[in-house]
């Protein structure tokens, strides 16, 4: 998910300054085939695995191909409605994992969807079963502040970014220059043509998956059938507005968490001043990192042995994503436990993961983000302006967001930003009606992003969930039922519909 996004009055003025990039939607003249693998004893029932080779560079076939991994769960009903492509977010989240977890009883999709659709996950280039982004784990693990206060610290950040990026380029090869979301949309179109031929694309995209869906709809509107997007990412605004939007959304949701903590017994800090506890932890960690004695330096769950205030602000955003635990994510009760333990000197639950191999999953998210998001600061003054602005509008979180991560940690990155923010192209207006869904208090994708995108997509309906947390589909409440009704029966909610679960 995009975790990693408010200023509606600034939208029209800002978007007009961002030109629409020239993107070719012409399909390649050749069509690769999906190679389905033989089932193994460990494969869940009905699961099908395959691979397809697509161009690394759609404009230059001489660059070679990249292999993408695909997982498909066939429809349970004899009369299938079609194929539903799914992207659960990120960038860097693995779609195939969500399909595989569904066979193990994770409620990642509604039963009616599983009855009617073949559900298909394409792992994006660089991710999961596809050819992976590879980087030097020791360079990735270097602790370098993304919030420099001196020129020396700024230069250290840029040098670190450049060294890490060079290691990724050396180990990954030319693929590192071709990871942006436009390439993923074109990959989806090749898979659609290879697998379902004349069927139009049905798509469920969550968080970053909404950017994937909108990009596809820009390029191939004539090939869209039903598209539902949950947790809307706005890839049309400039750097400063984008940062302020996400920082403010994170801050507002954190305040919702403090209010929840002070009124529910499920919060470990119930009866205390939750906001005061949080602020005290940040102050302590800024003076001296708080130990994380439960962390180990190796293995799948390796994490740092202590935690800084900067790292706490970043990691709390991820723990805010869902108020109530889902099949894939923890709830606010764990965040309250993490803060309570940190207040008592144990920040294990707030520690950042360590990379332990050249194929660590987080590399791809960084590499894709650096090609998709503007990061044009060239001096300490440039970056401090953003930090100071975000600190004024979000004084408890100070701009620690996924947006800021790209704006700071991509400076000096060797691969160019080939798909920077721009207003949606005219093609998206030719797509059939689509459903947009967003919660009111989302710490990652702001409701203001959703309303801005709805204004740019004339055939869309925006459904708002009056609640907390990032995306709604996995909650299996009213909003999820509305998404299922659209995907299965084509029924769109009335404009301005507000639901509560």
Short mmCIF file of C-alpha atoms in Angstrom, two decimals, residues 2 28 49 75 294 297 307:
data_model
loop_
_atom_site.label_atom_id
_atom_site.label_comp_id
_atom_site.label_asym_id
_atom_site.label_seq_id
_atom_site.Cartn_x
_atom_site.Cartn_y
_atom_site.Cartn_z
CA UNK A 2 0.94 3.60 -0.42
CA UNK A 28 3.64 -3.87 -29.13
CA UNK A 49 1.18 -20.07 -11.41
CA UNK A 75 -13.69 -18.75 -10.41
CA UNK A 294 13.40 -7.93 21.07
CA UNK A 297 20.15 -8.67 13.53
CA UNK A 307 14.88 3.40 17.57
#
